[in-house]
mmCIF file of C-alpha atoms in Angstrom:
data_model
loop_
_atom_site.group_PDB
_atom_site.id
_atom_site.type_symbol
_atom_site.label_atom_id
_atom_site.label_comp_id
_atom_site.label_asym_id
_atom_site.label_seq_id
_atom_site.Cartn_x
_atom_site.Cartn_y
_atom_site.Cartn_z
ATOM 1 C CA UNK A 1 18.031 0.854 -19.642
ATOM 2 C CA UNK A 2 14.751 0.554 -18.301
ATOM 3 C CA UNK A 3 14.612 -1.573 -14.939
ATOM 4 C CA UNK A 4 11.284 -3.322 -14.145
ATOM 5 C CA UNK A 5 11.050 -4.531 -10.623
ATOM 6 C CA UNK A 6 8.207 -6.935 -9.411
ATOM 7 C CA UNK A 7 6.708 -10.476 -9.557
ATOM 8 C CA UNK A 8 6.733 -12.789 -12.449
ATOM 9 C CA UNK A 9 4.381 -16.065 -12.446
ATOM 10 C CA UNK A 10 2.226 -18.257 -13.995
ATOM 11 C CA UNK A 11 -1.104 -17.500 -15.399
ATOM 12 C CA UNK A 12 -3.266 -20.489 -15.845
ATOM 13 C CA UNK A 13 -6.045 -19.817 -17.917
ATOM 14 C CA UNK A 14 -9.426 -21.725 -17.394
ATOM 15 C CA UNK A 15 -11.896 -22.578 -19.886
ATOM 16 C CA UNK A 16 -15.670 -23.213 -19.589
ATOM 17 C CA UNK A 17 -16.024 -26.425 -17.477
ATOM 18 C CA UNK A 18 -16.761 -29.986 -18.997
ATOM 19 C CA UNK A 19 -17.982 -32.727 -17.262
ATOM 20 C CA UNK A 20 -14.589 -33.701 -16.687
ATOM 21 C CA UNK A 21 -13.414 -30.792 -15.368
ATOM 22 C CA UNK A 22 -11.585 -27.471 -16.694
ATOM 23 C CA UNK A 23 -9.305 -26.940 -19.536
ATOM 24 C CA UNK A 24 -6.530 -24.898 -18.913
ATOM 25 C CA UNK A 25 -3.279 -23.267 -20.239
ATOM 26 C CA UNK A 26 -0.432 -22.028 -18.671
ATOM 27 C CA UNK A 27 1.069 -19.169 -19.971
ATOM 28 C CA UNK A 28 3.902 -16.648 -18.652
ATOM 29 C CA UNK A 29 2.610 -13.642 -16.500
ATOM 30 C CA UNK A 30 3.257 -11.184 -13.623
ATOM 31 C CA UNK A 31 2.316 -7.633 -14.376
ATOM 32 C CA UNK A 32 5.859 -6.285 -14.153
ATOM 33 C CA UNK A 33 7.219 -8.905 -15.875
ATOM 34 C CA UNK A 34 4.427 -7.901 -18.679
ATOM 35 C CA UNK A 35 6.031 -4.401 -18.608
ATOM 36 C CA UNK A 36 9.259 -5.776 -19.167
ATOM 37 C CA UNK A 37 8.518 -7.773 -21.976
ATOM 38 C CA UNK A 38 6.583 -5.055 -23.362
ATOM 39 C CA UNK A 39 9.565 -2.563 -23.173
ATOM 40 C CA UNK A 40 11.595 -5.186 -24.424
ATOM 41 C CA UNK A 41 9.236 -6.028 -27.777
ATOM 42 C CA UNK A 42 9.066 -2.308 -28.473
ATOM 43 C CA UNK A 43 12.750 -2.049 -28.654
ATOM 44 C CA UNK A 44 13.909 0.013 -25.666
ATOM 45 C CA UNK A 45 16.648 -1.816 -23.408
ATOM 46 C CA UNK A 46 15.040 -3.598 -20.344
ATOM 47 C CA UNK A 47 16.408 -5.436 -17.432
ATOM 48 C CA UNK A 48 14.147 -7.506 -14.997
ATOM 49 C CA UNK A 49 14.600 -7.280 -11.214
ATOM 50 C CA UNK A 50 13.248 -10.045 -9.304
ATOM 51 C CA UNK A 51 13.751 -13.941 -7.991
ATOM 52 C CA UNK A 52 12.600 -16.702 -10.137
ATOM 53 C CA UNK A 53 12.210 -20.150 -9.066
ATOM 54 C CA UNK A 54 14.694 -22.889 -10.221
ATOM 55 C CA UNK A 55 11.764 -25.079 -11.294
ATOM 56 C CA UNK A 56 10.393 -25.789 -15.122
ATOM 57 C CA UNK A 57 7.906 -22.528 -14.579
ATOM 58 C CA UNK A 58 11.016 -20.088 -13.462
ATOM 59 C CA UNK A 59 13.131 -21.680 -16.363
ATOM 60 C CA UNK A 60 10.420 -20.940 -18.483
ATOM 61 C CA UNK A 61 9.698 -17.108 -17.279
ATOM 62 C CA UNK A 62 13.795 -16.553 -17.945
ATOM 63 C CA UNK A 63 13.404 -17.998 -21.353
ATOM 64 C CA UNK A 64 10.377 -15.343 -21.851
ATOM 65 C CA UNK A 65 12.224 -12.590 -20.696
ATOM 66 C CA UNK A 66 15.373 -13.376 -22.855
ATOM 67 C CA UNK A 67 13.200 -13.852 -26.474
ATOM 68 C CA UNK A 68 12.252 -10.468 -26.068
ATOM 69 C CA UNK A 69 15.647 -9.314 -25.201
ATOM 70 C CA UNK A 70 15.209 -8.201 -21.648
ATOM 71 C CA UNK A 71 18.194 -8.477 -19.398
ATOM 72 C CA UNK A 72 19.018 -10.866 -16.942
ATOM 73 C CA UNK A 73 21.761 -9.416 -15.341
ATOM 74 C CA UNK A 74 19.168 -8.330 -12.112
ATOM 75 C CA UNK A 75 17.732 -11.774 -11.921
ATOM 76 C CA UNK A 76 18.282 -14.165 -9.020
ATOM 77 C CA UNK A 77 16.767 -17.807 -9.124
ATOM 78 C CA UNK A 78 16.026 -19.837 -5.925
ATOM 79 C CA UNK A 79 14.305 -22.987 -4.647
ATOM 80 C CA UNK A 80 10.853 -21.676 -4.010
ATOM 81 C CA UNK A 81 7.960 -22.591 -6.296
ATOM 82 C CA UNK A 82 6.726 -20.068 -8.806
ATOM 83 C CA UNK A 83 3.185 -18.545 -8.136
ATOM 84 C CA UNK A 84 0.275 -19.745 -9.960
ATOM 85 C CA UNK A 85 -2.505 -17.167 -10.705
ATOM 86 C CA UNK A 86 -5.714 -18.945 -12.188
ATOM 87 C CA UNK A 87 -7.326 -16.450 -14.125
ATOM 88 C CA UNK A 88 -10.851 -16.882 -15.397
ATOM 89 C CA UNK A 89 -12.361 -14.287 -17.678
ATOM 90 C CA UNK A 90 -16.376 -12.915 -17.712
ATOM 91 C CA UNK A 91 -18.091 -12.698 -20.594
ATOM 92 C CA UNK A 92 -17.036 -8.920 -21.579
ATOM 93 C CA UNK A 93 -13.246 -10.133 -21.510
ATOM 94 C CA UNK A 94 -12.765 -9.025 -17.663
ATOM 95 C CA UNK A 95 -10.258 -11.144 -16.077
ATOM 96 C CA UNK A 96 -10.625 -12.620 -12.181
ATOM 97 C CA UNK A 97 -7.854 -13.963 -10.555
ATOM 98 C CA UNK A 98 -7.182 -16.422 -7.583
ATOM 99 C CA UNK A 99 -3.394 -16.654 -6.523
ATOM 100 C CA UNK A 100 -1.818 -19.663 -5.229
ATOM 101 C CA UNK A 101 1.463 -17.958 -3.597
ATOM 102 C CA UNK A 102 2.403 -19.151 -0.229
ATOM 103 C CA UNK A 103 6.440 -18.639 -0.131
ATOM 104 C CA UNK A 104 6.731 -18.272 -3.563
ATOM 105 C CA UNK A 105 9.806 -17.198 -5.618
ATOM 106 C CA UNK A 106 8.468 -14.171 -6.646
ATOM 107 C CA UNK A 107 8.244 -12.631 -3.326
ATOM 108 C CA UNK A 108 11.629 -13.860 -2.011
ATOM 109 C CA UNK A 109 13.727 -10.882 -3.126
ATOM 110 C CA UNK A 110 15.149 -9.045 0.159
ATOM 111 C CA UNK A 111 16.709 -5.754 0.879
ATOM 112 C CA UNK A 112 20.111 -6.952 1.265
ATOM 113 C CA UNK A 113 20.007 -8.891 -2.086
ATOM 114 C CA UNK A 114 19.816 -5.683 -3.912
ATOM 115 C CA UNK A 115 22.619 -4.610 -6.262
ATOM 116 C CA UNK A 116 24.608 -1.775 -4.064
ATOM 117 C CA UNK A 117 24.757 0.451 -6.984
ATOM 118 C CA UNK A 118 22.798 0.743 -10.126
ATOM 119 C CA UNK A 119 24.777 1.587 -13.366
ATOM 120 C CA UNK A 120 24.285 5.183 -15.071
ATOM 121 C CA UNK A 121 22.632 3.756 -18.005
ATOM 122 C CA UNK A 122 19.666 2.712 -16.045
ATOM 123 C CA UNK A 123 17.452 5.554 -16.756
ATOM 124 C CA UNK A 124 14.221 4.424 -15.189
ATOM 125 C CA UNK A 125 12.903 2.112 -12.659
ATOM 126 C CA UNK A 126 9.269 0.843 -12.942
ATOM 127 C CA UNK A 127 7.318 -1.129 -9.885
ATOM 128 C CA UNK A 128 4.419 -2.157 -8.762
ATOM 129 C CA UNK A 129 1.367 -4.543 -8.443
ATOM 130 C CA UNK A 130 1.128 -7.070 -5.451
ATOM 131 C CA UNK A 131 4.882 -6.764 -5.230
ATOM 132 C CA UNK A 132 4.341 -3.752 -3.266
ATOM 133 C CA UNK A 133 2.273 -5.522 -0.667
ATOM 134 C CA UNK A 134 4.214 -9.039 -0.146
ATOM 135 C CA UNK A 135 7.101 -9.419 1.874
ATOM 136 C CA UNK A 136 10.158 -9.494 1.610
ATOM 137 C CA UNK A 137 10.061 -7.920 -1.613
ATOM 138 C CA UNK A 138 7.830 -5.389 -0.555
ATOM 139 C CA UNK A 139 10.558 -3.643 1.158
ATOM 140 C CA UNK A 140 13.574 -4.793 -1.091
ATOM 141 C CA UNK A 141 11.549 -2.487 -3.718
ATOM 142 C CA UNK A 142 10.969 0.338 -1.274
ATOM 143 C CA UNK A 143 14.569 0.277 -0.238
ATOM 144 C CA UNK A 144 15.440 0.549 -4.028
ATOM 145 C CA UNK A 145 13.186 3.597 -4.739
ATOM 146 C CA UNK A 146 13.824 5.444 -2.310
ATOM 147 C CA UNK A 147 17.931 5.252 -2.447
ATOM 148 C CA UNK A 148 17.264 5.975 -6.212
ATOM 149 C CA UNK A 149 14.661 8.633 -6.257
ATOM 150 C CA UNK A 150 15.851 11.508 -7.900
ATOM 151 C CA UNK A 151 18.576 10.201 -10.179
ATOM 152 C CA UNK A 152 16.548 8.847 -12.356
ATOM 153 C CA UNK A 153 12.852 8.664 -13.291
ATOM 154 C CA UNK A 154 10.528 6.631 -10.585
ATOM 155 C CA UNK A 155 7.336 5.194 -12.425
ATOM 156 C CA UNK A 156 4.778 3.428 -9.935
ATOM 157 C CA UNK A 157 1.468 1.164 -10.719
ATOM 158 C CA UNK A 158 -0.192 0.108 -8.230
ATOM 159 C CA UNK A 159 -2.386 -2.549 -10.238
ATOM 160 C CA UNK A 160 -4.062 -3.492 -6.719
ATOM 161 C CA UNK A 161 -5.015 -6.954 -6.241
ATOM 162 C CA UNK A 162 -6.725 -7.461 -2.670
ATOM 163 C CA UNK A 163 -6.540 -11.110 -2.514
ATOM 164 C CA UNK A 164 -2.975 -11.041 -2.612
ATOM 165 C CA UNK A 165 -1.915 -7.808 -0.309
ATOM 166 C CA UNK A 166 -4.251 -8.650 2.668
ATOM 167 C CA UNK A 167 -4.703 -5.184 4.439
ATOM 168 C CA UNK A 168 -5.426 -2.941 1.805
ATOM 169 C CA UNK A 169 -4.747 0.106 4.606
ATOM 170 C CA UNK A 170 -0.981 -0.886 4.766
ATOM 171 C CA UNK A 171 -0.874 -1.643 1.135
ATOM 172 C CA UNK A 172 -2.038 2.114 0.433
ATOM 173 C CA UNK A 173 0.233 3.380 3.226
ATOM 174 C CA UNK A 174 3.251 1.940 1.579
ATOM 175 C CA UNK A 175 2.260 3.153 -2.132
ATOM 176 C CA UNK A 176 1.289 6.693 -0.532
ATOM 177 C CA UNK A 177 4.734 6.914 0.740
ATOM 178 C CA UNK A 178 6.680 5.931 -2.498
ATOM 179 C CA UNK A 179 4.764 8.526 -3.861
ATOM 180 C CA UNK A 180 6.901 11.169 -2.523
ATOM 181 C CA UNK A 181 9.852 9.403 -4.696
ATOM 182 C CA UNK A 182 8.073 8.847 -7.772
ATOM 183 C CA UNK A 183 7.947 10.804 -10.880
ATOM 184 C CA UNK A 184 5.020 8.943 -12.992
ATOM 185 C CA UNK A 185 2.223 7.148 -11.539
ATOM 186 C CA UNK A 186 -0.087 4.679 -13.885
ATOM 187 C CA UNK A 187 -3.308 3.161 -12.438
ATOM 188 C CA UNK A 188 -6.251 2.309 -13.581
ATOM 189 C CA UNK A 189 -9.895 3.180 -12.562
ATOM 190 C CA UNK A 190 -10.147 0.102 -10.741
ATOM 191 C CA UNK A 191 -7.239 0.755 -8.630
ATOM 192 C CA UNK A 192 -8.624 4.388 -7.362
ATOM 193 C CA UNK A 193 -11.727 3.061 -6.712
ATOM 194 C CA UNK A 194 -10.388 0.102 -4.802
ATOM 195 C CA UNK A 195 -7.990 2.109 -2.770
ATOM 196 C CA UNK A 196 -10.159 5.025 -2.158
ATOM 197 C CA UNK A 197 -13.417 4.372 -2.882
ATOM 198 C CA UNK A 198 -14.328 7.006 -5.308
ATOM 199 C CA UNK A 199 -14.938 7.374 -8.796
ATOM 200 C CA UNK A 200 -13.547 11.085 -9.152
ATOM 201 C CA UNK A 201 -10.607 10.305 -11.163
ATOM 202 C CA UNK A 202 -9.327 13.368 -11.579
ATOM 203 C CA UNK A 203 -9.587 14.506 -7.892
ATOM 204 C CA UNK A 204 -7.514 11.276 -7.285
ATOM 205 C CA UNK A 205 -4.987 12.086 -9.972
ATOM 206 C CA UNK A 206 -4.391 15.697 -8.736
ATOM 207 C CA UNK A 207 -4.298 14.492 -4.983
ATOM 208 C CA UNK A 208 -1.405 12.249 -6.080
ATOM 209 C CA UNK A 209 0.109 15.161 -7.797
ATOM 210 C CA UNK A 210 0.601 16.919 -4.668
ATOM 211 C CA UNK A 211 2.444 14.167 -3.354
ATOM 212 C CA UNK A 212 5.633 14.143 -5.699
ATOM 213 C CA UNK A 213 5.221 13.200 -9.140
ATOM 214 C CA UNK A 214 5.006 15.364 -12.243
ATOM 215 C CA UNK A 215 2.922 13.094 -14.459
ATOM 216 C CA UNK A 216 -0.204 10.807 -13.434
ATOM 217 C CA UNK A 217 -2.197 8.820 -15.939
ATOM 218 C CA UNK A 218 -5.307 6.676 -14.832
ATOM 219 C CA UNK A 219 -6.633 4.284 -17.910
ATOM 220 C CA UNK A 220 -10.330 4.039 -18.083
ATOM 221 C CA UNK A 221 -10.703 1.023 -20.324
ATOM 222 C CA UNK A 222 -12.768 1.977 -23.472
ATOM 223 C CA UNK A 223 -13.035 5.247 -21.964
ATOM 224 C CA UNK A 224 -9.472 6.142 -22.749
ATOM 225 C CA UNK A 225 -6.666 7.539 -20.446
ATOM 226 C CA UNK A 226 -6.403 10.728 -18.341
ATOM 227 C CA UNK A 227 -3.445 12.376 -17.590
ATOM 228 C CA UNK A 228 -2.714 15.041 -14.977
ATOM 229 C CA UNK A 229 0.372 17.186 -14.660
ATOM 230 C CA UNK A 230 1.088 20.511 -13.544
ATOM 231 C CA UNK A 231 -2.201 22.728 -13.537
ATOM 232 C CA UNK A 232 -3.696 20.492 -16.516
ATOM 233 C CA UNK A 233 -5.431 17.787 -17.540
ATOM 234 C CA UNK A 234 -5.617 15.656 -20.659
ATOM 235 C CA UNK A 235 -8.100 12.914 -21.851
ATOM 236 C CA UNK A 236 -7.962 11.019 -24.945
ATOM 237 C CA UNK A 237 -10.180 8.160 -26.492
ATOM 238 C CA UNK A 238 -9.330 4.627 -26.527
ATOM 239 C CA UNK A 239 -9.083 2.904 -29.963
ATOM 240 C CA UNK A 240 -12.214 0.977 -30.963
ATOM 241 C CA UNK A 241 -11.621 -2.537 -31.048
ATOM 242 C CA UNK A 242 -13.139 -6.055 -30.614
ATOM 243 C CA UNK A 243 -11.852 -6.955 -27.171
ATOM 244 C CA UNK A 244 -10.687 -10.853 -27.025
ATOM 245 C CA UNK A 245 -9.702 -10.166 -23.114
ATOM 246 C CA UNK A 246 -8.022 -7.691 -21.052
ATOM 247 C CA UNK A 247 -5.096 -9.626 -19.433
ATOM 248 C CA UNK A 248 -2.181 -7.660 -19.631
ATOM 249 C CA UNK A 249 -3.814 -4.455 -21.326
ATOM 250 C CA UNK A 250 -2.743 -1.889 -18.372
ATOM 251 C CA UNK A 251 1.022 -3.368 -18.166
ATOM 252 C CA UNK A 252 1.305 -3.005 -22.051
ATOM 253 C CA UNK A 253 -0.028 0.759 -21.480
ATOM 254 C CA UNK A 254 2.996 1.146 -18.854
ATOM 255 C CA UNK A 255 5.402 -0.310 -21.159
ATOM 256 C CA UNK A 256 4.060 1.927 -24.038
ATOM 257 C CA UNK A 257 4.259 4.922 -22.201
ATOM 258 C CA UNK A 258 7.548 4.468 -20.816
ATOM 259 C CA UNK A 259 8.984 3.347 -23.965
ATOM 260 C CA UNK A 260 7.387 6.141 -25.861
ATOM 261 C CA UNK A 261 9.160 8.573 -23.412
ATOM 262 C CA UNK A 262 12.637 6.856 -23.858
ATOM 263 C CA UNK A 263 12.546 6.658 -27.349
ATOM 264 C CA UNK A 264 11.823 10.297 -27.198
ATOM 265 C CA UNK A 265 14.727 11.430 -25.046
ATOM 266 C CA UNK A 266 12.235 12.668 -22.355
ATOM 267 C CA UNK A 267 12.721 9.578 -19.750
ATOM 268 C CA UNK A 268 14.670 11.824 -17.264
ATOM 269 C CA UNK A 269 13.417 13.252 -13.870
ATOM 270 C CA UNK A 270 13.849 17.035 -16.040
ATOM 271 C CA UNK A 271 12.035 15.698 -19.053
ATOM 272 C CA UNK A 272 9.045 14.228 -16.994
ATOM 273 C CA UNK A 273 8.949 17.430 -15.257
ATOM 274 C CA UNK A 274 9.067 19.578 -18.512
ATOM 275 C CA UNK A 275 6.483 17.707 -20.479
ATOM 276 C CA UNK A 276 4.221 19.575 -22.664
ATOM 277 C CA UNK A 277 0.406 19.122 -23.800
ATOM 278 C CA UNK A 278 1.838 17.818 -27.333
ATOM 279 C CA UNK A 279 3.958 15.384 -25.559
ATOM 280 C CA UNK A 280 1.588 13.397 -23.095
ATOM 281 C CA UNK A 281 -1.033 13.558 -25.797
ATOM 282 C CA UNK A 282 1.625 11.458 -27.976
ATOM 283 C CA UNK A 283 2.368 9.079 -25.133
ATOM 284 C CA UNK A 284 -0.832 8.640 -24.393
ATOM 285 C CA UNK A 285 -1.771 7.683 -27.549
ATOM 286 C CA UNK A 286 0.911 5.420 -28.470
ATOM 287 C CA UNK A 287 0.658 3.701 -25.081
ATOM 288 C CA UNK A 288 -3.470 3.196 -25.640
ATOM 289 C CA UNK A 289 -2.573 2.042 -28.978
ATOM 290 C CA UNK A 290 -0.240 -0.767 -27.476
ATOM 291 C CA UNK A 291 -2.894 -1.586 -25.141
ATOM 292 C CA UNK A 292 -5.629 -1.769 -27.438
ATOM 293 C CA UNK A 293 -3.630 -4.464 -29.752
ATOM 294 C CA UNK A 294 -3.139 -6.877 -27.039
ATOM 295 C CA UNK A 295 -6.777 -6.457 -25.830
ATOM 296 C CA UNK A 296 -7.660 -8.235 -29.619
ATOM 297 C CA UNK A 297 -5.272 -11.268 -28.438
ATOM 298 C CA UNK A 298 -5.565 -13.770 -25.648
ATOM 299 C CA UNK A 299 -3.524 -13.066 -22.751
ATOM 300 C CA UNK A 300 -0.681 -10.828 -22.178
ATOM 301 C CA UNK A 301 0.650 -10.589 -25.802
ATOM 302 C CA UNK A 302 2.635 -7.470 -26.089
ATOM 303 C CA UNK A 303 3.245 -5.948 -29.509
ATOM 304 C CA UNK A 304 6.293 -4.735 -31.371
ATOM 305 C CA UNK A 305 6.782 -0.833 -32.276
ATOM 306 C CA UNK A 306 6.366 -1.469 -35.831
ATOM 307 C CA UNK A 307 2.676 -3.310 -35.031
ATOM 308 C CA UNK A 308 1.653 -0.121 -33.027
ATOM 309 C CA UNK A 309 2.790 2.609 -35.701
ATOM 310 C CA UNK A 310 0.928 0.172 -38.164
ATOM 311 C CA UNK A 311 -2.037 0.280 -35.942
ATOM 312 C CA UNK A 312 -2.381 3.702 -35.525
ATOM 313 C CA UNK A 313 -1.787 4.468 -39.055
ATOM 314 C CA UNK A 314 -4.645 2.559 -40.035
ATOM 315 C CA UNK A 315 -6.691 4.588 -38.054
ATOM 316 C CA UNK A 316 -5.237 8.376 -38.597
#
């Protein structure tokens, strides 16, 4: 089972303005939430560790997890309201976010509320996004990852949201502390540029490798993903598609990557450390295909395994 930790929220998609205001659609969202949904839809066992509100949105989010087969065993409920993330997309389909999240449910998890131990069937823990930068959940996740590192695969996705996490220097310090406990890091080119003000993605990936992880992947939109592992760099092209929007694309890539590794019995610390060029290439291609599919849809709507296989076969 892959345990995903972090925020779940409501994405409020805003349409073009009219004389009376903005049309809007409220959908389930949150980067770790999307990863958990993506893994569940790809048919791999998944669970979600977070705090959901008792409000109507929290109940809606819990229902969406259940629909995708994500275990509720690590979900806690609380009276705090659900975070609203207002999303407007630009002409190229790139999302622009505004967050309304003071004292919200998705940041309420405390270190004291963590499970005292995880069962042996939890093979990997995925974490990231703004849950690494807001308290008390940031401390809770750091406590969990430090405790479980070495016995299970730890996969990090910074997915930086500067408007939410506040001081980027503090966020970067925590992320870099966690690198020492991670086996996999998946980040976007935008994450690298925000955190380090550099466009040299290969150099940033190699630097992260020196800090602990065995596999570092940087997604580059239509340019495709770049992976660094051992002394090697592998680059793959992204599938050509007509983009509707890119909401959830990075989360779906992360879900696809972990799901492919899990399905091929490689999602162990030893398996990640011993990955071959062919295995990394296959994992990247599967994850990129899953991400491409979600870009042809509005919002974060991850595909099922058969859809990814059909998509890849049609382009073989």
